[in-house]
Amino acid sequence: VDLPSIILDQLIPCGLVHVDSYVEGSRKVRGNSSLESSVIQYLKSKKALHVALQSREDEANYLRAVVNSLIPYLIPKQYQESSLAKCFLQELLGRFLILQGMDLLADPDIVNFLFLLLFDDESLPIPPDTPEPKVLLLKSFSSVNTHPRNSSMRSNLSSVLKDQNLLYLFHSFLKAEETINILSFCLAVDSVTYFKREY
């Protein structure tokens, strides 16, 4: 990486554009309008406002497009045509991870804390060892569901092995995944248990 050219050709011009927008926006603050809205209006008038800054939904759509361009690097080729996999990744990475991370990094307290980590020689105090409250979303992942629910969207392995149509579909899927040996093992175990029950 050519650091001087990045600083001179990209960072300094970008910084000057931001300073110019701040100065011009601060001149146009009137009444109860905030400095932020004045800067945004100034950028809109110059048509220099990034598409992701138009609204929160535009920001989410922009991040979905970014994730969509990264999909060939994130998932195997055989799943790239799946609209379900694309939609799941776009929502998970774009809406929940990247968007929340950007909001976190925009917090001045977090930025100051990161600067303290980088430039302060003193070690930060160790936080007290108090148990944090469980995150409700993650808490449900650790609890075991002892009451299985009957669902048309889900089949357990024993019902798949007994139904010839489901077994054929499962066989085709495992063959495409090159893991047919797992099905062979399950069928062998099932035949042994059937043999023991008979005799």
Coordinates of N, CA, C and O in Angstrom, one line a residue:
V1 N 0.9 -1.2 0.0 CA 0.0 0.0 0.0 C 0.9 1.2 0.0 O 1.8 1.4 0.8
D2 N 0.6 2.1 -0.9 CA 1.4 3.4 -1.0 C 0.7 4.4 -0.1 O -0.3 5.1 -0.5
L3 N 1.1 4.5 1.1 CA 0.4 5.3 2.1 C 0.5 6.8 1.8 O -0.6 7.4 1.9
P4 N 1.6 7.4 1.4 CA 1.5 8.8 1.0 C 0.5 9.2 0.0 O -0.2 10.2 0.0
S5 N 0.4 8.3 -1.1 CA -0.5 8.6 -2.2 C -2.0 8.5 -1.7 O -2.8 9.3 -2.1
I6 N -2.2 7.5 -0.8 CA -3.6 7.4 -0.2 C -3.9 8.6 0.6 O -5.0 9.2 0.5
I7 N -3.0 9.1 1.4 CA -3.2 10.3 2.2 C -3.4 11.5 1.4 O -4.3 12.3 1.6
L8 N -2.5 11.7 0.4 CA -2.5 13.0 -0.4 C -3.6 13.0 -1.4 O -4.2 14.0 -1.7
D9 N -3.9 11.8 -2.1 CA -4.8 11.8 -3.2 C -6.2 11.5 -2.7 O -7.2 11.8 -3.5
Q10 N -6.4 10.8 -1.6 CA -7.8 10.4 -1.2 C -8.2 11.0 0.1 O -9.3 11.6 0.2
L11 N -7.4 10.8 1.2 CA -7.9 11.3 2.5 C -8.0 12.8 2.6 O -9.0 13.3 3.1
I12 N -6.9 13.5 2.2 CA -7.0 15.0 2.3 C -8.1 15.6 1.4 O -8.8 16.4 2.0
P13 N -8.3 15.2 0.1 CA -9.4 15.8 -0.6 C -10.7 15.5 0.0 O -11.6 16.3 0.1
C14 N -10.9 14.2 0.5 CA -12.1 13.8 1.2 C -12.4 14.7 2.4 O -13.5 15.1 2.7
G15 N -11.3 14.8 3.2 CA -11.4 15.7 4.4 C -11.8 17.1 4.1 O -12.6 17.7 4.8
L16 N -11.2 17.7 3.0 CA -11.5 19.1 2.7 C -13.0 19.2 2.2 O -13.6 20.2 2.5
V17 N -13.5 18.2 1.5 CA -14.9 18.2 1.1 C -15.8 18.2 2.4 O -16.8 19.0 2.4
H18 N -15.4 17.4 3.4 CA -16.2 17.4 4.6 C -16.1 18.7 5.4 O -17.2 19.2 5.9
V19 N -14.9 19.3 5.4 CA -14.8 20.6 6.1 C -15.6 21.7 5.3 O -16.3 22.5 6.0
D20 N -15.5 21.7 4.0 CA -16.3 22.6 3.2 C -17.8 22.5 3.5 O -18.5 23.4 3.7
S21 N -18.3 21.2 3.5 CA -19.7 21.0 3.7 C -20.1 21.5 5.1 O -21.2 22.0 5.3
Y22 N -19.2 21.2 6.1 CA -19.5 21.7 7.5 C -19.6 23.2 7.6 O -20.5 23.8 8.2
V23 N -18.6 23.9 7.0 CA -18.6 25.3 7.0 C -19.8 25.9 6.3 O -20.5 26.8 6.9
E24 N -20.1 25.5 5.1 CA -21.2 26.0 4.4 C -22.5 25.7 5.0 O -23.4 26.5 5.0
G25 N -22.6 24.5 5.6 CA -23.8 24.1 6.3 C -24.1 24.9 7.5 O -25.2 25.3 7.9
S26 N -23.0 25.2 8.3 CA -23.1 26.0 9.5 C -23.5 27.4 9.2 O -24.1 28.1 10.1
R27 N -23.2 27.9 8.1 CA -23.6 29.3 7.7 C -25.1 29.4 7.4 O -25.7 30.4 7.5
K28 N -25.7 28.2 7.1 CA -27.1 28.2 6.7 C -28.0 27.7 7.8 O -29.2 27.5 7.6
V29 N -27.5 27.6 9.0 CA -28.4 27.2 10.2 C -29.3 28.3 10.5 O -28.8 29.4 10.8
R30 N -30.6 28.1 10.5 CA -31.6 29.1 10.8 C -32.6 28.6 11.8 O -33.0 27.4 11.6
G31 N -33.0 29.4 12.7 CA -34.1 29.0 13.6 C -33.8 27.8 14.4 O -32.7 27.6 15.0
N32 N -34.7 26.8 14.3 CA -34.5 25.6 15.1 C -34.0 24.5 14.3 O -34.0 23.3 14.7
S33 N -33.4 24.7 13.0 CA -32.8 23.7 12.3 C -31.5 23.3 12.8 O -30.7 24.2 13.3
S34 N -31.1 22.1 12.8 CA -29.9 21.6 13.4 C -28.7 21.8 12.4 O -29.0 21.9 11.2
L35 N -27.5 21.7 12.9 CA -26.3 21.8 12.0 C -26.3 20.6 11.1 O -26.0 20.7 9.9
E36 N -26.7 19.4 11.6 CA -26.6 18.2 10.8 C -27.6 18.3 9.6 O -27.2 18.0 8.4
S37 N -28.8 18.8 9.8 CA -29.8 18.9 8.7 C -29.3 20.0 7.7 O -29.5 19.8 6.5
S38 N -28.7 21.0 8.2 CA -28.2 22.1 7.3 C -27.1 21.6 6.4 O -27.0 21.9 5.2
V39 N -26.2 20.8 7.0 CA -25.1 20.2 6.2 C -25.7 19.2 5.1 O -25.3 19.2 4.0
I40 N -26.7 18.4 5.5 CA -27.3 17.5 4.6 C -28.0 18.2 3.5 O -27.9 17.8 2.3
Q41 N -28.7 19.3 3.8 CA -29.3 20.1 2.8 C -28.3 20.7 1.8 O -28.6 20.8 0.6
Y42 N -27.2 21.2 2.3 CA -26.1 21.7 1.5 C -25.6 20.6 0.5 O -25.4 20.9 -0.7
L43 N -25.4 19.5 1.1 CA -24.9 18.4 0.2 C -25.9 18.0 -0.8 O -25.5 17.6 -2.0
K44 N -27.2 18.0 -0.4 CA -28.2 17.7 -1.4 C -28.2 18.7 -2.5 O -28.4 18.4 -3.7
S45 N -28.1 20.0 -2.2 CA -28.1 21.0 -3.2 C -26.9 20.9 -4.2 O -27.1 21.2 -5.3
K46 N -25.8 20.4 -3.7 CA -24.6 20.2 -4.6 C -24.7 18.8 -5.3 O -23.8 18.5 -6.0
K47 N -25.7 18.0 -4.9 CA -25.8 16.7 -5.4 C -24.6 15.8 -5.1 O -24.1 15.0 -5.9
A48 N -24.1 16.1 -3.9 CA -22.9 15.3 -3.4 C -23.3 14.4 -2.2 O -22.4 13.8 -1.6
L49 N -24.6 14.3 -1.9 CA -25.0 13.4 -0.8 C -25.0 12.0 -1.3 O -25.6 11.6 -2.3
H50 N -24.3 11.1 -0.5 CA -24.2 9.7 -0.9 C -25.6 9.1 -0.8 O -26.5 9.5 0.0
V51 N -25.9 8.1 -1.7 CA -27.2 7.6 -1.8 C -27.6 6.9 -0.5 O -28.8 6.9 -0.2
A52 N -26.7 6.4 0.3 CA -27.0 5.7 1.5 C -27.5 6.7 2.6 O -28.0 6.3 3.6
L53 N -27.2 8.0 2.4 CA -27.6 9.0 3.4 C -29.0 9.6 3.2 O -29.4 10.5 3.9
Q54 N -29.6 9.2 2.1 CA -31.0 9.8 1.8 C -32.0 9.4 2.9 O -32.7 10.3 3.4
S55 N -32.0 8.2 3.4 CA -32.9 7.7 4.4 C -32.3 6.4 5.0 O -31.4 5.8 4.4
R56 N -32.9 6.0 6.1 CA -32.4 4.7 6.7 C -32.7 3.6 5.8 O -31.9 2.6 5.7
E57 N -33.8 3.6 5.1 CA -34.1 2.5 4.2 C -33.1 2.5 3.0 O -32.7 1.4 2.5
D58 N -32.7 3.6 2.5 CA -31.8 3.7 1.4 C -30.4 3.2 1.9 O -29.7 2.5 1.1
E59 N -30.1 3.5 3.1 CA -28.8 3.0 3.7 C -28.9 1.4 3.8 O -27.9 0.8 3.4
A60 N -30.0 0.9 4.2 CA -30.1 -0.6 4.3 C -30.1 -1.2 2.9 O -29.4 -2.2 2.7
N61 N -30.7 -0.6 1.9 CA -30.7 -1.1 0.5 C -29.3 -1.0 -0.1 O -28.9 -1.9 -0.8
Y62 N -28.6 0.0 0.2 CA -27.2 0.1 -0.2 C -26.3 -1.0 0.4 O -25.5 -1.6 -0.4
L63 N -26.5 -1.2 1.6 CA -25.7 -2.3 2.3 C -26.1 -3.7 1.7 O -25.2 -4.6 1.6
R64 N -27.4 -3.9 1.4 CA -27.8 -5.1 0.8 C -27.1 -5.3 -0.6 O -26.6 -6.4 -0.9
A65 N -26.9 -4.2 -1.3 CA -26.3 -4.3 -2.6 C -24.8 -4.6 -2.4 O -24.2 -5.4 -3.2
V66 N -24.2 -4.0 -1.4 CA -22.8 -4.3 -1.1 C -22.6 -5.8 -0.7 O -21.7 -6.5 -1.2
V67 N -23.5 -6.3 0.1 CA -23.4 -7.7 0.5 C -23.7 -8.6 -0.7 O -23.0 -9.6 -0.9
N68 N -24.6 -8.2 -1.6 CA -24.9 -9.0 -2.8 C -23.6 -9.1 -3.7 O -23.4 -10.1 -4.4
S69 N -22.8 -8.0 -3.8 CA -21.6 -8.1 -4.5 C -20.5 -9.0 -3.9 O -19.6 -9.4 -4.5
L70 N -20.7 -9.2 -2.6 CA -19.7 -10.1 -1.9 C -20.1 -11.5 -1.8 O -19.3 -12.4 -1.4
I71 N -21.3 -11.8 -2.2 CA -21.9 -13.2 -2.1 C -21.0 -14.2 -2.9 O -20.8 -15.3 -2.3
P72 N -20.4 -13.9 -4.1 CA -19.6 -15.0 -4.7 C -18.4 -15.4 -3.9 O -17.8 -16.4 -4.0
Y73 N -18.0 -14.5 -2.9 CA -16.8 -14.8 -2.1 C -17.2 -15.5 -0.7 O -16.4 -16.0 0.0
L74 N -18.5 -15.4 -0.4 CA -19.0 -15.8 0.9 C -19.6 -17.2 0.9 O -19.4 -18.0 1.9
I75 N -20.3 -17.6 -0.2 CA -20.9 -18.9 -0.2 C -20.5 -19.7 -1.4 O -20.0 -19.2 -2.4
P76 N -20.5 -21.1 -1.3 CA -20.1 -21.9 -2.4 C -21.0 -21.6 -3.7 O -22.1 -21.2 -3.6
K77 N -20.4 -22.0 -4.8 CA -21.0 -21.6 -6.1 C -22.3 -22.3 -6.3 O -23.2 -21.7 -6.9
Q78 N -22.5 -23.5 -5.7 CA -23.8 -24.2 -5.9 C -24.9 -23.5 -5.2 O -26.1 -23.8 -5.6
Y79 N -24.7 -22.7 -4.2 CA -25.8 -22.0 -3.5 C -26.0 -20.6 -3.9 O -26.8 -19.9 -3.4
Q80 N -25.1 -20.1 -4.8 CA -25.2 -18.7 -5.2 C -26.5 -18.3 -6.0 O -26.9 -17.2 -6.0
E81 N -27.1 -19.3 -6.6 CA -28.3 -19.1 -7.3 C -29.6 -19.1 -6.4 O -30.7 -18.8 -6.9
S82 N -29.4 -19.5 -5.2 CA -30.5 -19.6 -4.3 C -30.9 -18.2 -3.8 O -30.1 -17.5 -3.2
S83 N -32.1 -17.8 -4.1 CA -32.6 -16.5 -3.7 C -32.8 -16.5 -2.2 O -32.6 -15.4 -1.5
L84 N -33.1 -17.6 -1.6 CA -33.2 -17.7 -0.1 C -31.9 -17.4 0.6 O -31.8 -16.7 1.6
A85 N -30.8 -18.1 0.1 CA -29.5 -17.8 0.7 C -29.0 -16.4 0.5 O -28.5 -15.8 1.4
K86 N -29.3 -15.8 -0.7 CA -28.9 -14.4 -0.9 C -29.7 -13.5 0.0 O -29.1 -12.6 0.6
C87 N -31.0 -13.7 0.1 CA -31.8 -12.8 1.0 C -31.4 -13.0 2.4 O -31.3 -12.0 3.1
F88 N -31.1 -14.2 2.9 CA -30.7 -14.4 4.3 C -29.4 -13.7 4.5 O -29.2 -13.0 5.6
L89 N -28.4 -13.8 3.6 CA -27.1 -13.1 3.9 C -27.2 -11.6 3.8 O -26.6 -10.9 4.6
Q90 N -28.1 -11.1 2.9 CA -28.2 -9.7 2.7 C -28.8 -9.1 4.0 O -28.4 -8.1 4.5
E91 N -29.8 -9.8 4.6 CA -30.4 -9.3 5.8 C -29.5 -9.5 7.0 O -29.3 -8.6 7.8
L92 N -28.8 -10.6 7.1 CA -28.0 -10.9 8.3 C -26.8 -10.0 8.3 O -26.5 -9.3 9.3
L93 N -26.0 -9.9 7.2 CA -24.8 -9.1 7.1 C -25.1 -7.7 7.0 O -24.6 -6.8 7.7
G94 N -26.0 -7.3 6.0 CA -26.2 -5.9 5.7 C -27.0 -5.2 6.8 O -26.6 -4.2 7.3
R95 N -28.2 -5.8 7.1 CA -29.1 -5.1 8.0 C -28.7 -5.2 9.5 O -28.8 -4.3 10.3
F96 N -28.1 -6.4 9.9 CA -27.9 -6.6 11.3 C -26.4 -6.4 11.7 O -26.2 -5.8 12.8
L97 N -25.5 -6.9 10.9 CA -24.1 -6.8 11.3 C -23.5 -5.4 10.9 O -23.0 -4.7 11.7
I98 N -23.5 -5.2 9.6 CA -22.8 -4.0 9.1 C -23.5 -2.7 9.5 O -22.8 -1.8 10.0
L99 N -24.8 -2.7 9.4 CA -25.5 -1.5 9.8 C -25.4 -1.2 11.3 O -25.1 0.0 11.7
Q100 N -25.5 -2.2 12.1 CA -25.3 -2.0 13.6 C -23.9 -1.6 13.9 O -23.6 -0.8 14.8
G101 N -22.9 -2.2 13.2 CA -21.5 -1.8 13.4 C -21.2 -0.4 13.0 O -20.5 0.3 13.7
M102 N -21.8 0.1 11.9 CA -21.7 1.5 11.5 C -22.3 2.4 12.5 O -21.7 3.5 12.8
D103 N -23.5 2.0 13.0 CA -24.1 2.9 14.1 C -23.2 2.9 15.3 O -23.1 4.0 16.0
L104 N -22.6 1.8 15.7 CA -21.7 1.7 16.8 C -20.5 2.6 16.6 O -20.1 3.3 17.5
L105 N -19.9 2.5 15.5 CA -18.7 3.3 15.2 C -19.0 4.8 15.0 O -18.1 5.6 15.1
A106 N -20.2 5.2 14.8 CA -20.6 6.6 14.7 C -20.8 7.2 16.0 O -20.9 8.4 16.1
D107 N -20.8 6.4 17.1 CA -21.0 6.9 18.4 C -19.7 7.6 18.9 O -18.7 6.9 18.9
P108 N -19.7 8.9 19.3 CA -18.5 9.5 19.7 C -17.8 8.9 20.9 O -16.6 8.8 21.0
D109 N -18.6 8.3 21.8 CA -18.0 7.6 23.0 C -17.2 6.4 22.5 O -16.1 6.2 23.1
I110 N -17.7 5.7 21.6 CA -17.0 4.5 21.1 C -15.7 4.9 20.3 O -14.6 4.3 20.5
V111 N -15.8 6.0 19.5 CA -14.6 6.5 18.8 C -13.5 7.0 19.8 O -12.3 6.7 19.6
N112 N -13.9 7.7 20.8 CA -13.0 8.1 21.9 C -12.4 6.9 22.6 O -11.1 6.9 22.9
F113 N -13.2 5.9 22.8 CA -12.6 4.7 23.5 C -11.6 4.0 22.6 O -10.6 3.6 23.1
L114 N -11.9 4.0 21.3 CA -10.9 3.3 20.4 C -9.6 4.1 20.3 O -8.5 3.5 20.3
F115 N -9.7 5.5 20.3 CA -8.5 6.3 20.3 C -7.7 6.1 21.6 O -6.5 6.1 21.6
L116 N -8.4 5.9 22.7 CA -7.8 5.6 24.0 C -7.0 4.3 23.9 O -5.9 4.2 24.4
L117 N -7.7 3.3 23.3 CA -7.0 2.0 23.2 C -5.8 2.1 22.3 O -4.7 1.5 22.6
L118 N -5.8 2.9 21.3 CA -4.7 3.0 20.4 C -3.5 3.8 20.9 O -2.4 3.5 20.8
F119 N -3.8 5.0 21.6 CA -2.8 5.9 21.9 C -2.4 6.0 23.4 O -1.4 6.6 23.7
D120 N -3.2 5.5 24.2 CA -2.9 5.6 25.7 C -2.0 4.5 26.1 O -2.2 3.3 25.8
D121 N -0.9 4.8 26.8 CA 0.0 3.8 27.3 C -0.5 3.1 28.5 O -0.1 2.0 28.8
E122 N -1.3 3.7 29.3 CA -1.9 3.1 30.5 C -2.9 2.0 30.1 O -3.6 2.2 29.2
S123 N -2.8 0.9 30.9 CA -3.8 -0.2 30.6 C -5.1 0.2 31.2 O -5.2 0.9 32.2
L124 N -6.2 -0.2 30.5 CA -7.5 0.1 30.9 C -7.9 -0.7 32.1 O -7.4 -1.8 32.2
P125 N -8.7 -0.2 33.0 CA -9.1 -1.0 34.2 C -9.9 -2.2 33.7 O -10.7 -2.2 32.8
I126 N -9.7 -3.3 34.5 CA -10.4 -4.6 34.2 C -11.8 -4.4 34.6 O -12.1 -4.0 35.8
P127 N -12.8 -4.7 33.8 CA -14.2 -4.5 34.2 C -14.5 -5.5 35.3 O -14.0 -6.6 35.4
P128 N -15.5 -5.1 36.1 CA -15.9 -6.0 37.2 C -16.5 -7.3 36.7 O -17.1 -7.3 35.7
D129 N -16.2 -8.4 37.4 CA -16.7 -9.7 37.0 C -18.1 -9.9 37.5 O -18.4 -10.7 38.4
T130 N -19.0 -9.2 36.8 CA -20.4 -9.4 37.2 C -21.1 -10.0 36.0 O -20.9 -9.7 34.8
P131 N -21.9 -11.0 36.3 CA -22.6 -11.7 35.1 C -23.6 -10.8 34.4 O -24.4 -10.1 35.0
E132 N -23.4 -10.7 33.1 CA -24.3 -9.9 32.3 C -25.6 -10.6 32.1 O -25.7 -11.8 32.1
P133 N -26.7 -9.8 32.0 CA -28.0 -10.5 31.7 C -28.0 -11.2 30.4 O -27.3 -10.7 29.4
K134 N -28.7 -12.3 30.3 CA -28.7 -13.1 29.1 C -29.4 -12.3 28.0 O -30.4 -11.7 28.2
V135 N -28.8 -12.4 26.8 CA -29.5 -11.9 25.6 C -30.6 -12.8 25.2 O -30.5 -14.0 25.0
L136 N -31.8 -12.2 25.1 CA -33.0 -13.0 24.9 C -32.9 -13.8 23.6 O -33.3 -15.0 23.6
L137 N -32.4 -13.2 22.6 CA -32.3 -13.9 21.3 C -31.4 -15.1 21.4 O -31.7 -16.2 20.9
L138 N -30.3 -15.0 22.1 CA -29.3 -16.1 22.2 C -29.7 -17.1 23.3 O -29.3 -18.2 23.2
K139 N -30.5 -16.6 24.2 CA -30.9 -17.5 25.3 C -31.7 -18.7 24.8 O -31.6 -19.8 25.2
S140 N -32.5 -18.4 23.8 CA -33.4 -19.5 23.2 C -32.6 -20.5 22.5 O -33.0 -21.7 22.3
F141 N -31.4 -20.2 22.0 CA -30.5 -21.1 21.3 C -30.0 -22.2 22.2 O -29.7 -23.3 21.8
S142 N -29.8 -21.8 23.5 CA -29.2 -22.8 24.4 C -30.2 -23.7 25.1 O -29.8 -24.7 25.7
S143 N -31.5 -23.3 25.1 CA -32.5 -24.1 25.8 C -32.9 -25.2 24.8 O -33.0 -25.1 23.6
V144 N -33.0 -26.4 25.4 CA -33.4 -27.6 24.7 C -34.9 -27.7 24.6 O -35.6 -27.6 25.6
N145 N -35.4 -27.9 23.4 CA -36.8 -28.1 23.3 C -37.2 -29.5 23.5 O -36.9 -30.4 22.7
T146 N -37.8 -29.8 24.7 CA -38.1 -31.2 25.1 C -39.4 -31.6 24.5 O -39.7 -32.8 24.6
H147 N -40.2 -30.7 23.9 CA -41.5 -31.1 23.4 C -41.4 -30.9 21.9 O -41.7 -29.8 21.4
P148 N -41.1 -32.0 21.1 CA -41.1 -31.8 19.6 C -42.4 -31.4 19.1 O -43.4 -32.0 19.5
R149 N -42.4 -30.5 18.1 CA -43.7 -30.1 17.5 C -43.8 -30.8 16.2 O -42.8 -30.9 15.4
N150 N -45.0 -31.2 15.8 CA -45.3 -31.7 14.5 C -45.4 -30.5 13.5 O -46.2 -29.6 13.8
S151 N -44.7 -30.6 12.5 CA -44.7 -29.5 11.5 C -44.6 -30.1 10.1 O -43.8 -31.0 9.9
S152 N -45.4 -29.5 9.2 CA -45.3 -30.0 7.8 C -44.0 -29.5 7.1 O -43.6 -30.0 6.1
M153 N -43.3 -28.5 7.8 CA -42.1 -28.0 7.2 C -40.8 -28.8 7.7 O -39.7 -28.5 7.2
R154 N -41.0 -29.7 8.6 CA -39.9 -30.4 9.2 C -40.2 -31.9 9.3 O -41.3 -32.3 9.7
S155 N -39.2 -32.7 9.0 CA -39.3 -34.2 9.2 C -38.1 -34.7 9.9 O -37.0 -34.2 9.7
N156 N -38.4 -35.6 10.9 CA -37.2 -36.2 11.6 C -36.6 -37.3 10.7 O -37.2 -37.8 9.7
L157 N -35.5 -37.8 11.1 CA -34.8 -38.7 10.3 C -35.5 -40.1 10.2 O -35.5 -40.7 9.1
S158 N -36.1 -40.5 11.2 CA -36.8 -41.8 11.2 C -38.0 -41.7 10.2 O -38.2 -42.7 9.5
S159 N -38.7 -40.6 10.1 CA -39.8 -40.5 9.2 C -39.3 -40.4 7.8 O -40.0 -40.9 6.8
V160 N -38.1 -39.8 7.6 CA -37.5 -39.7 6.2 C -37.1 -41.1 5.8 O -37.4 -41.5 4.6
L161 N -36.6 -41.9 6.7 CA -36.1 -43.3 6.3 C -37.3 -44.2 6.0 O -37.1 -45.2 5.2
K162 N -38.5 -43.9 6.6 CA -39.6 -44.8 6.3 C -40.4 -44.4 5.1 O -41.0 -45.2 4.5
D163 N -40.3 -43.1 4.7 CA -41.1 -42.7 3.5 C -40.2 -42.7 2.3 O -39.1 -42.0 2.2
Q164 N -40.6 -43.5 1.2 CA -39.7 -43.6 0.1 C -39.5 -42.4 -0.7 O -38.4 -42.1 -1.3
N165 N -40.6 -41.5 -0.8 CA -40.4 -40.3 -1.5 C -39.4 -39.3 -0.8 O -38.6 -38.7 -1.5
L166 N -39.6 -39.2 0.5 CA -38.7 -38.3 1.2 C -37.2 -38.9 1.2 O -36.3 -38.2 1.1
L167 N -37.1 -40.2 1.3 CA -35.8 -40.9 1.2 C -35.1 -40.6 -0.1 O -33.9 -40.4 -0.1
Y168 N -35.9 -40.7 -1.2 CA -35.3 -40.4 -2.5 C -34.8 -39.0 -2.6 O -33.7 -38.7 -3.1
L169 N -35.6 -38.0 -2.1 CA -35.2 -36.6 -2.1 C -34.0 -36.4 -1.3 O -33.0 -35.6 -1.7
F170 N -34.0 -37.0 -0.1 CA -32.8 -36.9 0.8 C -31.6 -37.5 0.2 O -30.5 -37.0 0.3
H171 N -31.8 -38.6 -0.5 CA -30.7 -39.3 -1.2 C -30.1 -38.4 -2.3 O -28.9 -38.3 -2.4
S172 N -31.0 -37.8 -3.0 CA -30.5 -36.9 -4.1 C -29.7 -35.7 -3.6 O -28.7 -35.3 -4.1
F173 N -30.2 -35.1 -2.5 CA -29.5 -34.0 -1.8 C -28.1 -34.4 -1.3 O -27.1 -33.8 -1.6
L174 N -28.0 -35.6 -0.6 CA -26.8 -36.0 -0.1 C -25.8 -36.4 -1.2 O -24.6 -36.2 -1.1
K175 N -26.3 -36.9 -2.3 CA -25.5 -37.2 -3.5 C -24.9 -36.0 -4.1 O -23.7 -35.9 -4.4
A176 N -25.7 -34.9 -4.2 CA -25.2 -33.6 -4.7 C -24.1 -33.0 -3.8 O -23.2 -32.4 -4.2
E177 N -24.3 -33.3 -2.5 CA -23.3 -32.8 -1.5 C -22.1 -33.7 -1.3 O -21.2 -33.4 -0.5
E178 N -22.2 -34.8 -2.0 CA -21.1 -35.8 -1.9 C -20.9 -36.3 -0.5 O -19.8 -36.5 0.0
T179 N -22.0 -36.6 0.2 CA -22.0 -37.1 1.6 C -23.0 -38.3 1.7 O -23.6 -38.5 2.7
I180 N -23.1 -39.1 0.6 CA -24.0 -40.2 0.6 C -23.6 -41.3 1.6 O -24.4 -42.1 2.0
N181 N -22.3 -41.3 2.0 CA -21.9 -42.3 3.0 C -22.6 -42.1 4.4 O -22.8 -43.1 5.1
I182 N -23.1 -40.9 4.7 CA -23.9 -40.7 5.9 C -25.2 -41.4 5.8 O -25.6 -42.1 6.8
L183 N -25.9 -41.3 4.7 CA -27.1 -42.0 4.5 C -26.9 -43.6 4.6 O -27.7 -44.3 5.2
S184 N -25.8 -44.0 4.0 CA -25.5 -45.4 4.0 C -25.3 -45.9 5.4 O -25.8 -47.0 5.8
F185 N -24.7 -45.1 6.2 CA -24.4 -45.5 7.6 C -25.8 -45.5 8.4 O -26.0 -46.4 9.2
C186 N -26.6 -44.5 8.2 CA -27.9 -44.5 8.9 C -28.8 -45.6 8.5 O -29.5 -46.2 9.3
L187 N -28.8 -46.0 7.2 CA -29.6 -47.1 6.8 C -29.0 -48.4 7.3 O -29.8 -49.3 7.7
A188 N -27.7 -48.5 7.5 CA -27.1 -49.7 8.1 C -27.5 -49.9 9.5 O -27.8 -50.9 10.0
V189 N -27.4 -48.7 10.3 CA -27.8 -48.8 11.7 C -29.3 -49.1 11.8 O -29.7 -49.9 12.7
D190 N -30.1 -48.5 10.9 CA -31.5 -48.8 11.0 C -31.8 -50.2 10.7 O -32.7 -50.8 11.4
S191 N -31.1 -50.8 9.8 CA -31.4 -52.3 9.5 C -30.9 -53.2 10.7 O -31.5 -54.2 11.0
V192 N -29.8 -52.8 11.3 CA -29.4 -53.6 12.5 C -30.4 -53.5 13.6 O -30.7 -54.5 14.2
T193 N -30.9 -52.3 13.9 CA -31.9 -52.2 15.0 C -33.2 -52.9 14.6 O -33.8 -53.5 15.5
Y194 N -33.6 -52.9 13.3 CA -34.7 -53.6 12.9 C -34.5 -55.1 13.1 O -35.4 -55.8 13.5
F195 N -33.3 -55.6 12.7 CA -33.0 -57.0 12.9 C -33.0 -57.4 14.3 O -33.5 -58.5 14.7
K196 N -32.5 -56.6 15.2 CA -32.5 -56.9 16.7 C -34.0 -56.9 17.2 O -34.3 -57.8 18.1
R197 N -34.8 -56.1 16.7 CA -36.2 -56.1 17.1 C -37.0 -57.3 16.7 O -37.8 -57.9 17.4
E198 N -36.6 -57.8 15.5 CA -37.3 -59.0 15.0 C -36.9 -60.2 15.7 O -37.6 -61.2 15.9
Y199 N -35.6 -60.3 16.1 CA -35.1 -61.5 16.7 C -34.8 -61.3 18.2 O -34.1 -61.7 18.8

